[in-house]
Short mmCIF file of C-alpha atoms in Angstrom, two decimals:
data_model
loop_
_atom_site.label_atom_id
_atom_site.label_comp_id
_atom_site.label_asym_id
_atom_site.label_seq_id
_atom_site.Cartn_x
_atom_site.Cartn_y
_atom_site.Cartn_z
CA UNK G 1 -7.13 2.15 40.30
CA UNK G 2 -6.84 -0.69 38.06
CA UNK G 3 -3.82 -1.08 35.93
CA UNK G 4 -4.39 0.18 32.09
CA UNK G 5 -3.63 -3.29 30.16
CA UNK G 6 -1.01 -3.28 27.26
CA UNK G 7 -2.01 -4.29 23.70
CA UNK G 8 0.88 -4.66 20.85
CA UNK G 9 -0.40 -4.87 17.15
CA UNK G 10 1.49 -6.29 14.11
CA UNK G 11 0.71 -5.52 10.50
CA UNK G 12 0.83 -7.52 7.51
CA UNK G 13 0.82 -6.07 3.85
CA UNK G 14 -0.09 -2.97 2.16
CA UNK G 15 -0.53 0.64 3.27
CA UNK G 16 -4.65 0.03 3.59
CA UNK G 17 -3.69 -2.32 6.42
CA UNK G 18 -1.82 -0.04 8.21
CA UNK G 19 -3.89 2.98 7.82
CA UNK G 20 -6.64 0.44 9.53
CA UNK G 21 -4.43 -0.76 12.12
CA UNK G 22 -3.74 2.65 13.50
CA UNK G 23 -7.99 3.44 13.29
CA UNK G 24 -7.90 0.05 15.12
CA UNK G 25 -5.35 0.68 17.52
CA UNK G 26 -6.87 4.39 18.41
CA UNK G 27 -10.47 2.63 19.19
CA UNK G 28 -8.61 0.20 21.62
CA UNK G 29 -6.86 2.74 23.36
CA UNK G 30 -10.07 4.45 24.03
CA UNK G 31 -11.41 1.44 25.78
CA UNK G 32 -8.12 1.56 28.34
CA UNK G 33 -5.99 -0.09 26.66
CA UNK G 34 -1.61 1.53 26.48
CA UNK G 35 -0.36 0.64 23.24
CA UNK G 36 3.29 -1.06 22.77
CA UNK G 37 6.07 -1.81 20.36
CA UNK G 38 5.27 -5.84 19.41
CA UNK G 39 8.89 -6.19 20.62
CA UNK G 40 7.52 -5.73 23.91
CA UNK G 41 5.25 -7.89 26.88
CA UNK G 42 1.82 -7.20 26.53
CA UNK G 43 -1.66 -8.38 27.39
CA UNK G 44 -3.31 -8.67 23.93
CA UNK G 45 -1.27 -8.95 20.65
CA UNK G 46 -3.64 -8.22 17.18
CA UNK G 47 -2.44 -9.06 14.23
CA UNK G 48 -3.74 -7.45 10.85
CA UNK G 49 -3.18 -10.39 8.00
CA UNK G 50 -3.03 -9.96 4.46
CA UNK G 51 -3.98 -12.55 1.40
CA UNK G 52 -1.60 -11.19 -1.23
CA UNK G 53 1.80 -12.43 0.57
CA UNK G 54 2.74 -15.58 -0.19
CA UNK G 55 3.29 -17.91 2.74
CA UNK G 56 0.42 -15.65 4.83
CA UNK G 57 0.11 -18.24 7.12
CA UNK G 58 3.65 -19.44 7.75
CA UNK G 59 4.93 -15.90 8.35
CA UNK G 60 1.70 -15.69 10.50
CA UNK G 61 2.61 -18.75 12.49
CA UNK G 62 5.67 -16.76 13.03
CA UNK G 63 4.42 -13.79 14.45
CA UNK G 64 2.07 -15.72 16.68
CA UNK G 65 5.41 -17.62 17.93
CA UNK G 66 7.21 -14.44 18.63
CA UNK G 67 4.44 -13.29 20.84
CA UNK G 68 4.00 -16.25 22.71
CA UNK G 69 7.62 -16.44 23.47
CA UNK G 70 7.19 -12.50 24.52
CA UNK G 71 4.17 -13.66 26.53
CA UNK G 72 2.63 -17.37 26.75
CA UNK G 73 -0.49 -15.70 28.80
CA UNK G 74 -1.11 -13.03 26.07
CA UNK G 75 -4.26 -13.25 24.29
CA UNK G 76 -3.64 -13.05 20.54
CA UNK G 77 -6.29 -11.73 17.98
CA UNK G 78 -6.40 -11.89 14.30
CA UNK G 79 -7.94 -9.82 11.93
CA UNK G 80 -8.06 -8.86 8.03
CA UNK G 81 -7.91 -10.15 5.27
CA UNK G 82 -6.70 -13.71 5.47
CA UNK G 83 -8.69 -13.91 8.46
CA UNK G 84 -11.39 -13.04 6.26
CA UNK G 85 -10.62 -15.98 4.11
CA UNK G 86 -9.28 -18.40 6.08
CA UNK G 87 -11.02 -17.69 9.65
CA UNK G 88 -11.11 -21.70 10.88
CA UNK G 89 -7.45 -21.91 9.02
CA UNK G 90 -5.92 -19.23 11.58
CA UNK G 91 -8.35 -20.61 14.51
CA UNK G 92 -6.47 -23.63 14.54
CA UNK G 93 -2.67 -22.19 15.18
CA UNK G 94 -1.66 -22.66 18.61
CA UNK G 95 -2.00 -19.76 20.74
CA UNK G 96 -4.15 -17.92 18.73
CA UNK G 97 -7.52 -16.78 20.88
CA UNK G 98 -9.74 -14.72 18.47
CA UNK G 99 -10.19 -14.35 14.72
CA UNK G 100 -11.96 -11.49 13.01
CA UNK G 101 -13.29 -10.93 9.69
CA UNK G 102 -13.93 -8.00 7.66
CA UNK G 103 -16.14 -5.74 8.94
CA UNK G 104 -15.46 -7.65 12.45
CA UNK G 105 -12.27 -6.12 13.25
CA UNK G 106 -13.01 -2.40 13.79
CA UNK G 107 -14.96 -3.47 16.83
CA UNK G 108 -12.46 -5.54 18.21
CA UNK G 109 -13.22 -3.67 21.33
CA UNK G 110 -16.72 -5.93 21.39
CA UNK G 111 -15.53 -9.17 21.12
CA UNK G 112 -12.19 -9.33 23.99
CA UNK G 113 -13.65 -9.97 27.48
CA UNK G 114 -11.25 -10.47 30.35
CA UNK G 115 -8.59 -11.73 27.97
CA UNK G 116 -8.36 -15.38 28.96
CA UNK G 117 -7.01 -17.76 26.38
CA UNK G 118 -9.09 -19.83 24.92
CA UNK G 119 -8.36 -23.42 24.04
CA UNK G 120 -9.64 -22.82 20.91
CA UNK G 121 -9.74 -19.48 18.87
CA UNK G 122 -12.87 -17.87 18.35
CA UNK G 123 -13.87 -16.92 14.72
CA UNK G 124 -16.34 -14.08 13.92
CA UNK G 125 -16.64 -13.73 10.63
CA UNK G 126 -19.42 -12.53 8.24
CA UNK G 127 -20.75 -13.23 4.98
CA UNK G 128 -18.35 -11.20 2.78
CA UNK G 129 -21.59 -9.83 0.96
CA UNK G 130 -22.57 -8.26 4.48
CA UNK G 131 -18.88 -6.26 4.14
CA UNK G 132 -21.06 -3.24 2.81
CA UNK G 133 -20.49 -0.32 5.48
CA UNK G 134 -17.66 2.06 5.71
CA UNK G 135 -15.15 2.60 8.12
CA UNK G 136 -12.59 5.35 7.41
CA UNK G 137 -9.08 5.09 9.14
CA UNK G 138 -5.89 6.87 8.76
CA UNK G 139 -2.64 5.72 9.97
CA UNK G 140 -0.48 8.41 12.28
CA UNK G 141 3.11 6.69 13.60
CA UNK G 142 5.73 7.47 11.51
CA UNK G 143 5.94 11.19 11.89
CA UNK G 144 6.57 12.04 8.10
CA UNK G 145 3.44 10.80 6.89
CA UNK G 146 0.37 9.46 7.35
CA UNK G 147 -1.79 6.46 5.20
CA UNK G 148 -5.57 8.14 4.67
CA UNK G 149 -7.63 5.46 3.65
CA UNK G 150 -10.59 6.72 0.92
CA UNK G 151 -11.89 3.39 0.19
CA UNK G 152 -12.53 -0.06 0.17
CA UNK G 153 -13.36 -2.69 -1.15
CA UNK G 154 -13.81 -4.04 -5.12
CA UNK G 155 -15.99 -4.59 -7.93
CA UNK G 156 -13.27 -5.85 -10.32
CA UNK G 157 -13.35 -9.53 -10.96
CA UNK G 158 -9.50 -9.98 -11.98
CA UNK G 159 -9.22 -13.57 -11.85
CA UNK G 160 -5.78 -13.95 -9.30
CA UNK G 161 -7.23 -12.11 -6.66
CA UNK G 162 -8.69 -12.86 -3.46
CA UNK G 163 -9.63 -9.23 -2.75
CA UNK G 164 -12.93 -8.37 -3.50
CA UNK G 165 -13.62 -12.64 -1.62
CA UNK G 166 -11.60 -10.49 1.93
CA UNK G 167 -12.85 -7.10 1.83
CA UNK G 168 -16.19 -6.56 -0.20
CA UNK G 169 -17.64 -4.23 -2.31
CA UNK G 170 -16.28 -1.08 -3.55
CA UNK G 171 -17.24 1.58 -0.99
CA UNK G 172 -16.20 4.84 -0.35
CA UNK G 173 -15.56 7.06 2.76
CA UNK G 174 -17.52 10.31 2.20
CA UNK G 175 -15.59 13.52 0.77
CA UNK G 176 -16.53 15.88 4.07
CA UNK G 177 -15.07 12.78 6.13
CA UNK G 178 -12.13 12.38 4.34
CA UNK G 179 -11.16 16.43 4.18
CA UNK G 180 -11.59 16.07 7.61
CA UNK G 181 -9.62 13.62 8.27
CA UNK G 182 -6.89 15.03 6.36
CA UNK G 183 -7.58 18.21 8.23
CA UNK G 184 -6.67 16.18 11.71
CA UNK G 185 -3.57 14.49 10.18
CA UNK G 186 -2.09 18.06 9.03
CA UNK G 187 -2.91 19.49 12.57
CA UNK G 188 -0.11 16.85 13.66
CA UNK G 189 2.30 18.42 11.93
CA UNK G 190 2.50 15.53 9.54
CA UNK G 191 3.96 16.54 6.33
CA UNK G 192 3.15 14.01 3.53
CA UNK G 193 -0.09 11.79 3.50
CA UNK G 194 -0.75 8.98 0.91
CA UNK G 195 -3.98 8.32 -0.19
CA UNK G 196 -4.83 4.43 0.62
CA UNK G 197 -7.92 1.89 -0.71
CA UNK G 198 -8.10 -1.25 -2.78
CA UNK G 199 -9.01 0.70 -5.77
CA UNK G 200 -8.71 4.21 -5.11
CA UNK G 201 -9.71 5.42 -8.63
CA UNK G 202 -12.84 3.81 -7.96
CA UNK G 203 -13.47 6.53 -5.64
CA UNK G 204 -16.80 7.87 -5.06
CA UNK G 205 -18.46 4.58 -5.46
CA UNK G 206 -20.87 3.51 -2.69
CA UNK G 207 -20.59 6.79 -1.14
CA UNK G 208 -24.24 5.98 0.00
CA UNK G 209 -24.24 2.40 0.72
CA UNK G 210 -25.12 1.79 -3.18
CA UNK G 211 -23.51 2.26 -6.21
CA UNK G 212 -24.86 5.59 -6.35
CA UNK G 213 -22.19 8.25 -6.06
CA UNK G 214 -21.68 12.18 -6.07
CA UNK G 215 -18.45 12.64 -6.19
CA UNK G 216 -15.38 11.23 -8.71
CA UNK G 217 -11.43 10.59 -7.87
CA UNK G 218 -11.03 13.85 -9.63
CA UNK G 219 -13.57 15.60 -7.43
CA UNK G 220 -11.37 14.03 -4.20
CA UNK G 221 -8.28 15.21 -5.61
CA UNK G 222 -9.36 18.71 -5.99
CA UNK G 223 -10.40 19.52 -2.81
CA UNK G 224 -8.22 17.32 -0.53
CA UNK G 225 -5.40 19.84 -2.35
CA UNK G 226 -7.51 22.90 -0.53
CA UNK G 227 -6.76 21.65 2.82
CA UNK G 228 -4.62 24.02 4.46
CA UNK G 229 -1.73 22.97 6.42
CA UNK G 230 -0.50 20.00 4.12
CA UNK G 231 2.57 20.01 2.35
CA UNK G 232 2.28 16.75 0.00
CA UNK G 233 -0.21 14.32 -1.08
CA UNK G 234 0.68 11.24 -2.74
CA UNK G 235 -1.86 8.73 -5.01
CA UNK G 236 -0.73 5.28 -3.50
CA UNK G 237 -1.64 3.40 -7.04
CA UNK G 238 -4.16 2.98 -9.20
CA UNK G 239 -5.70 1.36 -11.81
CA UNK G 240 -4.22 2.48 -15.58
CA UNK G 241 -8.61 2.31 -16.88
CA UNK G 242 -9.29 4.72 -14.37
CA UNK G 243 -6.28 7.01 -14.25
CA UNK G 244 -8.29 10.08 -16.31
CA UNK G 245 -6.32 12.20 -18.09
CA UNK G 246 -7.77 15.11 -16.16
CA UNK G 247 -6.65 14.14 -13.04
CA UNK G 248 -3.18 13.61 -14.86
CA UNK G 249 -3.24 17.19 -16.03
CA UNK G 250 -4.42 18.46 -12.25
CA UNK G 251 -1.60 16.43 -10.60
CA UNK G 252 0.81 18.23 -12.69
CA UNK G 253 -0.30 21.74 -11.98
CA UNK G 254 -1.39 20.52 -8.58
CA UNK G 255 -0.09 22.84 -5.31
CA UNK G 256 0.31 19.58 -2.77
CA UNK G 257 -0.26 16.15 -5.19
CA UNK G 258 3.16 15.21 -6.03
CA UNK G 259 4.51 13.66 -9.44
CA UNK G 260 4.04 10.32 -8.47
CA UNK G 261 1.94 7.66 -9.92
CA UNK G 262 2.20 3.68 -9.08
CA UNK G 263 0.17 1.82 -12.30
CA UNK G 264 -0.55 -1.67 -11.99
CA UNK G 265 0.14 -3.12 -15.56
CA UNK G 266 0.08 -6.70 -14.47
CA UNK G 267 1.18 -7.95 -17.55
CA UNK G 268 2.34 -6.22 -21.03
CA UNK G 269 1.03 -8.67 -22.71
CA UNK G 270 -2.68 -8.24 -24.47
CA UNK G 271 -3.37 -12.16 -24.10
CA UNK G 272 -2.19 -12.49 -20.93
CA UNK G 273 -4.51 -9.23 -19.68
CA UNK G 274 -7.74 -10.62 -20.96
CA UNK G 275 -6.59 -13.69 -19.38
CA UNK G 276 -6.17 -11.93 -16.13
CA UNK G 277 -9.74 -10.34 -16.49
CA UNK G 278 -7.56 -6.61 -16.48
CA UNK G 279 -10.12 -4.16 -17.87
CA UNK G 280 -7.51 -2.45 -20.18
CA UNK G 281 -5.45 -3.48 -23.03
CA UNK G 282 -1.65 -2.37 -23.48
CA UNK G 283 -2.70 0.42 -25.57
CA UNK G 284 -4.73 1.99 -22.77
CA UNK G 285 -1.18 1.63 -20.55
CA UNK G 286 0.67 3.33 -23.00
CA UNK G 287 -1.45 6.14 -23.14
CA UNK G 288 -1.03 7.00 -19.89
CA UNK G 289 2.68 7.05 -19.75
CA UNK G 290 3.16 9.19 -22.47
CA UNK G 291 0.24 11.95 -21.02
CA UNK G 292 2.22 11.89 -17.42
CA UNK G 293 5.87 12.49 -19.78
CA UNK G 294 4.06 15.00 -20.96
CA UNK G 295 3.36 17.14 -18.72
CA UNK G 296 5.13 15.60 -16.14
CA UNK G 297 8.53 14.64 -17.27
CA UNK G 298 10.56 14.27 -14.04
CA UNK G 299 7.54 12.31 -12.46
CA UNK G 300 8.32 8.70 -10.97
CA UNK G 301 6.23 6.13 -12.39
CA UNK G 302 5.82 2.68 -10.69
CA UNK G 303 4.62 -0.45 -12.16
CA UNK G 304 3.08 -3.77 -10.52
CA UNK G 305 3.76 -6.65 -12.96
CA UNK G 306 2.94 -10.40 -12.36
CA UNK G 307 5.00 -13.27 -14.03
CA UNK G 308 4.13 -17.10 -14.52
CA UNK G 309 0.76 -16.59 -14.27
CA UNK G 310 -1.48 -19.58 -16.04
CA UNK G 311 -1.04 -19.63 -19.67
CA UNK G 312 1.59 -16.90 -20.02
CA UNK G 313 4.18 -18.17 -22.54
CA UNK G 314 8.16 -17.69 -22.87
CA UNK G 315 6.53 -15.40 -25.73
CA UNK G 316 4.61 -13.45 -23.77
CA UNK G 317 6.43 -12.88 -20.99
CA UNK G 318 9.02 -11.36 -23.11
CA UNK G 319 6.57 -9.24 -24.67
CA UNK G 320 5.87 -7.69 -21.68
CA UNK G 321 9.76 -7.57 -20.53
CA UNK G 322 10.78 -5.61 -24.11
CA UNK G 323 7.04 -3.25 -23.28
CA UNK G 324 8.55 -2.59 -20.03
CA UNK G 325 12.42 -2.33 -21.50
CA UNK G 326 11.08 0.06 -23.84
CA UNK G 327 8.90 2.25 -21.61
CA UNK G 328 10.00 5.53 -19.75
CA UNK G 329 9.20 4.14 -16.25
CA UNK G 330 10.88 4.28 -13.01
CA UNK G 331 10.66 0.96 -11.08
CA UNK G 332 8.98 -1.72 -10.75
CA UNK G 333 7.06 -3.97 -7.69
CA UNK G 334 7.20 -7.92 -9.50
CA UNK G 335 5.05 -10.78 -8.06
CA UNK G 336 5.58 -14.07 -8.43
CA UNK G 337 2.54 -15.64 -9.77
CA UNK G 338 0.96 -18.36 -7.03
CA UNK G 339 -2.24 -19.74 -6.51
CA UNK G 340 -5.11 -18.52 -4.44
CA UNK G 341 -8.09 -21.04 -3.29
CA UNK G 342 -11.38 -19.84 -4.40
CA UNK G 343 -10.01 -17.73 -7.84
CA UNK G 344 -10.45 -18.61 -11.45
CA UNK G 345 -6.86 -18.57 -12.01
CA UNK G 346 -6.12 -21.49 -9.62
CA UNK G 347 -8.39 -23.63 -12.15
CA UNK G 348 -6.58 -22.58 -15.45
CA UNK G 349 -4.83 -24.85 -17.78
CA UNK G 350 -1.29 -23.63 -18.73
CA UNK G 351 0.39 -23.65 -15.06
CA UNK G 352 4.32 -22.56 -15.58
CA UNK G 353 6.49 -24.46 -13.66
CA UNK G 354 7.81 -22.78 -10.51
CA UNK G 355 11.06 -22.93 -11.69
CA UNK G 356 10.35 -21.04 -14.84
CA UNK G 357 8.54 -18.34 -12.77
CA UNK G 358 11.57 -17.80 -10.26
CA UNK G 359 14.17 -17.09 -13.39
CA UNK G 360 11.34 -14.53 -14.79
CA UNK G 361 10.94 -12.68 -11.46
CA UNK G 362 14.73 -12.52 -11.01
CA UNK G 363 14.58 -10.85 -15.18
CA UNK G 364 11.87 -8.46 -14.03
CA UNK G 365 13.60 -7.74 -10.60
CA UNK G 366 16.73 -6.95 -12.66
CA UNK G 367 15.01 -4.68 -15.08
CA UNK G 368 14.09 -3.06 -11.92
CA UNK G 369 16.99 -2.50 -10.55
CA UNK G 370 17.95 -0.81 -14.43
CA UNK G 371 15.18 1.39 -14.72
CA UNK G 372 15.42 2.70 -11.05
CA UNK G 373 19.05 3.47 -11.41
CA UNK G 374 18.75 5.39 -15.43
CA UNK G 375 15.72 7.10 -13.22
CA UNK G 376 17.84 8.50 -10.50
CA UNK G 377 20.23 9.25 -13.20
CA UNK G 378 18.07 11.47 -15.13
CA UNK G 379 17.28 13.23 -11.80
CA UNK G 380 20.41 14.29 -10.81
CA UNK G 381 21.84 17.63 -11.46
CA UNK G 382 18.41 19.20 -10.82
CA UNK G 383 16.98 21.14 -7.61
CA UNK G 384 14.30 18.95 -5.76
CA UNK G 385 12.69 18.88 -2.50
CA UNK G 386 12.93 16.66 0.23
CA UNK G 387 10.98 15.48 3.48
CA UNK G 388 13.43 13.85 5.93
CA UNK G 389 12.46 10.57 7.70
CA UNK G 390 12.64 9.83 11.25
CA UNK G 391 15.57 6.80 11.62
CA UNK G 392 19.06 6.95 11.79
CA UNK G 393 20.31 3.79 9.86
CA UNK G 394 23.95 3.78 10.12
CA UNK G 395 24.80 7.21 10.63
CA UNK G 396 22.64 8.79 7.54
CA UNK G 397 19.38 10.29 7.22
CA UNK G 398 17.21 9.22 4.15
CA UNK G 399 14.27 10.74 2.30
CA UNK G 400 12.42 11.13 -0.94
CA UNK G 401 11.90 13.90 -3.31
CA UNK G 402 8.33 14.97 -4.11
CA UNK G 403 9.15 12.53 -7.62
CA UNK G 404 10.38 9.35 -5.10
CA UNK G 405 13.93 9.56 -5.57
CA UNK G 406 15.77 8.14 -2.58
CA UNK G 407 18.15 10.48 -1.25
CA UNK G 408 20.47 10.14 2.25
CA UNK G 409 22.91 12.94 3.83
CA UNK G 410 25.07 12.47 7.33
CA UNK G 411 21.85 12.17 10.33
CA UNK G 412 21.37 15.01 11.83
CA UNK G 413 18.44 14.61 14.11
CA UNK G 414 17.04 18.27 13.28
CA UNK G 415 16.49 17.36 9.41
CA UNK G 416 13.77 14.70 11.16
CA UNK G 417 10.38 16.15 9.40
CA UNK G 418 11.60 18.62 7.50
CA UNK G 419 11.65 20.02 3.96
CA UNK G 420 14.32 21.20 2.17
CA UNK G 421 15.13 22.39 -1.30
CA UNK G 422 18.50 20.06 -2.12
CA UNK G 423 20.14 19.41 -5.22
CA UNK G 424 21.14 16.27 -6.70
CA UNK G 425 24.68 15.51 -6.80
CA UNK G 426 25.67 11.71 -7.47
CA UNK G 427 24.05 8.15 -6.49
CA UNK G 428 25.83 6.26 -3.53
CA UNK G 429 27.33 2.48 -3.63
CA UNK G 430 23.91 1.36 -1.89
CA UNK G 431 21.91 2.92 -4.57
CA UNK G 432 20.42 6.12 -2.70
CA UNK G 433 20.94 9.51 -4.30
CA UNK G 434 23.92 12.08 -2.26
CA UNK G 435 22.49 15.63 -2.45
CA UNK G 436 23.50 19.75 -1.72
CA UNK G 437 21.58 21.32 0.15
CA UNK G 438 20.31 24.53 -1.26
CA UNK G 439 17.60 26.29 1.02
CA UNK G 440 15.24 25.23 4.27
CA UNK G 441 11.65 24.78 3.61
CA UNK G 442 10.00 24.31 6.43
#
């Protein structure tokens, strides 16, 4: 009997990418492949690349490195999005054996013979208007909760971003496929799942291969919240335009969806928006906070603002530092403006010097820091519930509430994938929330 061969994968990025990794992973192992910790020896190493990072191919020279140096025989594979992009780019790195675009890398299976290195790595890579099918993938590792991917994909033409250039059109998964789906990760007794794509609200799009669609985000929401066995669902983020005010009012009645939104402003600055190609003004942002206060007013809201992006003034980036002062949100995920071959942005007049854009990320990441902490303050005193992770880090077990406030108690291994009702008490030196416990959930 011939030895099952050991493949190790490594993922770059956002939750999409690992929700694909796992689908990736799972299609491997069926071809007799064991799968291993990247820490470890193994015949193939894959890993999943993203475009957004900065430095993509640095830290992916790294990785390659660190598998070499576990293996110098291992056959290495990349795949996703900067592979996408940058196929010959990642071809060239020493060590590296195969290089897979878009709709390439879910059959990975096809294109690895008997794993010899080549002395050159191999790129398959397709016309990114060929990147039209859909392939739905879910992510099941971390015990407490699972990345469902609903789809892909974008028709947006914001003019930073290499997205729709790596993945395609907006497509969707179909809604039978994704309750079912959902219906497999709750028979794992996985507790929480996040719903994944590159713009989710965009959902229902492409359901047929075309822009025709039957079903809405809305329509998705209402019926993945009918599937027995799951305890929480979580919107991963999406797009302020397309954030309906129905689905706002569902989320808050809702029996699983939790009261949790992540918003992508970008910038708070009109000028700066159209600039960006965002299709929303301010206004449109505001509006949405103040329906989720509403009727949600414990819910966490997230934010994804870019600074030094071309053209944006001292002026305006303090108009969009007082808008987010101002505004009842929770936190905020800040990116550093930087160029991207191939997007209109790179081309603008107006650059801001990189030393201006490092002092206004450190502004926005303290603002971050501020509005986390007054959120976790406004939180405590109250009942919540909690879903225990897996790792002991120093001693303590952490979690997060249904509204994505951080909380930690002494480990105990049998808190690992639970719920508990728990009440609020005080917030620690490291910033995590100390809590009561008031009643087992399940």
């Amino acid at each position: 009997m011939t030895e099952r061969k050991k493949v190790a994968f490594y993922t770059l990025g956002c939750k999409l990418n690992f929700s694909e990794t796992s689908t990736i992973a799972r299609s491997i192992e069926d071809e007799g492949f064991d799968r291993v910790d990247f820490e470890e020896v193994a015949d193939m190493y894959v890993i999943n690349t993203c475009s957004v990072t900065e430095n993509a191919d640095k830290q992916f020279k790294q990785i390659v490195k660190k598998a070499m140096k576990l293996n110098a025989k291992a056959f290495v594979a990349a795949v996703g999005c900067y592979a996408q992009l940058k196929p010959e780019e990642l071809a060239a790195v020493d060590g590296v054996d195969l290089v897979l675009g878009a709709t390439e890398k879910f059959k990975l299976a096809d294109y690895i013979n008997d794993l010899s290195k080549n002395d050159f790595g191999e790129v398959h890579s397709c016309e990114i208007g060929e990147a039209d099918f859909y392939v739905g993938s879910y992510s099941i590792g971390d015990r407490t909760r699972a990345f469902l991917k609903v789809q892909d994909g974008c028709d947006y033409k914001c003019t930073y971003c290499t997205i729709p250039l790596a993945r395609g059109i907006s497509r969707s998964d179909a809604l039978e496929n994704v309750l079912k789906n959902a219906a497999a990760i709750s028979a794992q007794d996985i507790k929480e799942i996040v719903l994944t794509g590159v713009n989710i609200g965009d959902y229902g799009k492409g359901e047929f291969g075309n822009k025709k669609h039957e079903h809405t985000f809305l329509e998705l929401v209402q019926e993945l919240d009918k599937v027995e066995g799951i305890e929480r669902l979580r919107i991963s983020s999406i797009e302020p335009n397309l954030l309906k005010n129905e689905t706002i009012e569902f989320v808050s009645k809702s029996r699983t969806f939790v009261p949790h939104f992540h918003i992508p402003l970008q910038s708070g600055s009109n000028a700066v928006l159209k600039l960006m190609k965002r299709r929303y003004l301010r206004e449109v942002y505001t509006e949405r906070v103040n329906k989720i206060r509403e009727v949600m007013p414990h819910a966490c809201i997230g934010v994804d603002v870019i600074v030094g992006f071309p053209g944006e003034t001292e002026e305006h980036f303090l108009e969009t530092y007082n808008y987010l002062n101002e505004m009842d949100i929770s936190y905020l995920h800040v990116f550093k403006y930087s160029e991207r071959d191939n997007t209109e942005a790179a081309e603008m007049n107006g650059v801001v010097p990189e030393n201006v854009r490092v002092k206004r990320s450190k502004m926005m990441r303290g603002l971050s820091v501020k509005k986390r902490r007054a959120f976790y303050e406004s939180q405590l005193g109250n009942n919540r519930t909690v879903l225990f992770e897996s790792e002991n880090k120093e001693g303590y077990i952490h979690g997060f509430t249904e509204n994505y406030v951080k909380v930690k108690t002494p480990w105990n291994p049998e808190l690992v994938n639970t719920l508990h009702e728990i009440n609020l008490t005080k917030i620690d030196e490291d910033g995590s929330v100390r809590m009561d416990f008031v009643s087992v959930l399940v």
